[in-house]
Amino acid sequence: MIWASYLRFISGYGWTDWTGFGEYTSPTGKFYRAKTLWDLMELLLIPLALTTIALWFNWNEKRSQLRRDEKRAQVERENANDRLQEVALQSCVEKITELLLDKHLRSSAPDGEIRTVARTLTIVTLRNLDKNRKSLLLRFLMEAGLIQGGTPIISLRGADLRQVNLRDFDLRGAHLINADLRKADLMDADLSNAQLLGADLTGANLLGAKLSGALLEGRIKLVLLC
């Protein structure tokens, strides 16, 4: 029986009758036309289209979820970095305050170990802070009188001060040799007698800055923003 059906199918003999694709009349007398190739294609294409749409929605949802996960991870990294910078700033302020109050930093020897510790702590911390927190740390040092004068307690030699806001800062006599001050805002800052030998001031705003007696000789890149 199976072989007979198979031979009948491959020979094409009457196969449309028993498959339902040929025209036929139902027991109720209703006539049904023969199925066309388009009918067969519709039968196959509709499920295929629905499957394709379902797969596309699934892929699109996974892609959207991946983007949301990446954005969330980026925000978490930024928040973590922000917290680390805040901790670094607070820790530096606390340690320098301790050196001032408990280790007599202000009256320590110019070449003493305490000043070396304070300078190293300051330079390392500045390197790891964003421009806003750099400004906060420098304001603390300025108001404490630690970075001004002919022999400042804390030298800013080689400090990373990129894009920092130093408007109206009192930096008289500050040691800024080889400091990175690219795009720093030094508008109306007092840099009288400051040592700026080798400092990189590319793009720095020096409008209204006081530079009387400042050492600007040597390799320097200076741009005044008007």
mmCIF file of N, CA, C and O in Angstrom, residues 85-95 125 129 136:
data_model
loop_
_atom_site.group_PDB
_atom_site.id
_atom_site.type_symbol
_atom_site.label_atom_id
_atom_site.label_comp_id
_atom_site.label_asym_id
_atom_site.label_seq_id
_atom_site.Cartn_x
_atom_site.Cartn_y
_atom_site.Cartn_z
ATOM 1 N N GLN A 85 37.280 59.462 42.773
ATOM 2 C CA GLN A 85 37.879 60.794 42.734
ATOM 3 C C GLN A 85 37.501 61.596 43.975
ATOM 4 O O GLN A 85 38.330 62.319 44.537
ATOM 5 N N GLU A 86 36.265 61.468 44.405
ATOM 6 C CA GLU A 86 35.820 62.197 45.600
ATOM 7 C C GLU A 86 36.572 61.703 46.837
ATOM 8 O O GLU A 86 36.994 62.507 47.684
ATOM 9 N N VAL A 87 36.752 60.388 46.917
ATOM 10 C CA VAL A 87 37.496 59.814 48.040
ATOM 11 C C VAL A 87 38.947 60.289 48.007
ATOM 12 O O VAL A 87 39.524 60.637 49.043
ATOM 13 N N ALA A 88 39.536 60.306 46.794
ATOM 14 C CA ALA A 88 40.930 60.754 46.652
ATOM 15 C C ALA A 88 41.082 62.210 47.084
ATOM 16 O O ALA A 88 42.050 62.567 47.776
ATOM 17 N N LEU A 89 40.136 63.060 46.680
ATOM 18 C CA LEU A 89 40.185 64.478 47.052
ATOM 19 C C LEU A 89 40.082 64.644 48.567
ATOM 20 O O LEU A 89 40.895 65.345 49.188
ATOM 21 N N GLN A 90 39.090 64.005 49.166
ATOM 22 C CA GLN A 90 38.887 64.135 50.604
ATOM 23 C C GLN A 90 40.072 63.580 51.383
ATOM 24 O O GLN A 90 40.499 64.158 52.390
ATOM 25 N N SER A 91 40.615 62.464 50.889
ATOM 26 C CA SER A 91 41.756 61.861 51.570
ATOM 27 C C SER A 91 42.974 62.780 51.517
ATOM 28 O O SER A 91 43.683 62.941 52.528
ATOM 29 N N CYS A 92 43.205 63.414 50.361
ATOM 30 C CA CYS A 92 44.342 64.327 50.230
ATOM 31 C C CYS A 92 44.192 65.530 51.159
ATOM 32 O O CYS A 92 45.144 65.910 51.849
ATOM 33 N N VAL A 93 43.004 66.110 51.182
ATOM 34 C CA VAL A 93 42.757 67.266 52.062
ATOM 35 C C VAL A 93 42.961 66.880 53.525
ATOM 36 O O VAL A 93 43.587 67.612 54.299
ATOM 37 N N GLU A 94 42.448 65.722 53.901
ATOM 38 C CA GLU A 94 42.583 65.277 55.289
ATOM 39 C C GLU A 94 44.038 65.027 55.672
ATOM 40 O O GLU A 94 44.486 65.402 56.768
ATOM 41 N N LYS A 95 44.803 64.408 54.754
ATOM 42 C CA LYS A 95 46.194 64.094 55.067
ATOM 43 C C LYS A 95 47.044 65.355 55.153
ATOM 44 O O LYS A 95 47.919 65.460 56.023
ATOM 45 N N THR A 125 47.648 63.074 43.492
ATOM 46 C CA THR A 125 46.197 63.257 43.574
ATOM 47 C C THR A 125 45.689 64.102 42.421
ATOM 48 O O THR A 125 44.658 63.781 41.814
ATOM 49 N N LEU A 129 42.443 63.448 39.369
ATOM 50 C CA LEU A 129 41.200 64.189 39.568
ATOM 51 C C LEU A 129 40.739 64.832 38.259
ATOM 52 O O LEU A 129 41.540 65.137 37.386
ATOM 53 N N LEU A 136 39.180 72.499 43.267
ATOM 54 C CA LEU A 136 38.858 72.473 44.698
ATOM 55 C C LEU A 136 40.114 72.228 45.543
ATOM 56 O O LEU A 136 40.326 72.885 46.565
#
